[in-house]
């Protein structure tokens, strides 16, 4: 909405307001007022007097914005919410028909387009049983009461929280008899209800291995190093034995405060070591919706190589190469959307071409 108002004023008056902080503050306030009004009426007359000056004369922004235009401006944003909905349903193991009720949260859910979009995609009318503007803060207050033991899960209310990202460790995987380094082994999948304790057992890598370094990551990439590194510790004192004979149990305990307790135990002796990690302060890489990569500037140049790589990904290839191929495709799409430098795009394209060239003898790409 702000961009539309800026462009409209620039076309009419020949002035760019984007570098005028005072004008932008007024424009933002006006756009917000207009957005709210269009949730209950078909059009809104926005007037911002004395917003700029030209040749000594004051200028005003005077425009009538219709709901249809506003919906056209936000249409892509509304439609982009479909993918997170599908991800949430998939993670929960649910289908649309399993949803009992749709509760609206946040002021923007008052927009008629948002409501009609959800009704169309989910097959039922959404409800505002709680004030959408207050729903989140009310839930936070209830959760605070439970954490402080002012509310009882047995007598008052039970609110379940989930682990927002997958938690796991770096391992050496094996494809056939060949080691694959930098592999990621999830221990607590994302959206697991917390508090939770999960554990996995791994074997030693080499003969007579005396110690193991346990590296903990947060994220969903198949390569460990692509995820967010949380911490590491050393577990020593492994008894001499052939590779894979000695077992290491790794236990993750994640609580409602975002504290991750990681313990490594030598199964044969019971010796253990561990680390405590505060995960809530970890800055995660911003998630990028890759579904609209074709609309990114310059995407046409890379469509051919990406389609070719996606075809190869659907065929039976070495799992280790499949991981690299999947990551390169995502990296190139992400770079296009984020409008990275030409050199970055060309480097990713070259890596993708080299990988596909290595696959040519195995599959038809």
PDB file of N, CA and C in Angstrom, residues 169 195 212 237-238 244 258 289:
ATOM      1  N   UNK A 169      22.447 -33.791  15.380  1.00  0.00           N
ATOM      2  CA  UNK A 169      23.906 -33.811  15.491  1.00  0.00           C
ATOM      3  C   UNK A 169      24.533 -34.122  14.141  1.00  0.00           C
ATOM      4  N   UNK A 195       7.496 -30.276  26.774  1.00  0.00           N
ATOM      5  CA  UNK A 195       8.854 -30.806  26.905  1.00  0.00           C
ATOM      6  C   UNK A 195       8.986 -32.220  26.348  1.00  0.00           C
ATOM      7  N   UNK A 212      34.952 -38.912  21.042  1.00  0.00           N
ATOM      8  CA  UNK A 212      34.079 -38.459  19.974  1.00  0.00           C
ATOM      9  C   UNK A 212      33.678 -37.009  20.249  1.00  0.00           C
ATOM     10  N   UNK A 237      37.191 -41.454  26.748  1.00  0.00           N
ATOM     11  CA  UNK A 237      37.237 -42.686  27.532  1.00  0.00           C
ATOM     12  C   UNK A 237      36.556 -43.871  26.889  1.00  0.00           C
ATOM     13  N   UNK A 238      36.440 -43.862  25.562  1.00  0.00           N
ATOM     14  CA  UNK A 238      35.823 -45.003  24.865  1.00  0.00           C
ATOM     15  C   UNK A 238      36.790 -46.194  24.910  1.00  0.00           C
ATOM     16  N   UNK A 244      32.560 -49.331  15.076  1.00  0.00           N
ATOM     17  CA  UNK A 244      31.120 -49.620  15.162  1.00  0.00           C
ATOM     18  C   UNK A 244      30.734 -50.520  16.336  1.00  0.00           C
ATOM     19  N   UNK A 258      12.924 -23.350  26.171  1.00  0.00           N
ATOM     20  CA  UNK A 258      13.873 -23.328  25.063  1.00  0.00           C
ATOM     21  C   UNK A 258      15.270 -23.781  25.450  1.00  0.00           C
ATOM     22  N   UNK A 289      10.618 -18.106   0.923  1.00  0.00           N
ATOM     23  CA  UNK A 289       9.664 -18.884   0.135  1.00  0.00           C
ATOM     24  C   UNK A 289      10.227 -19.031  -1.275  1.00  0.00           C
TER      25      UNK A 289
END
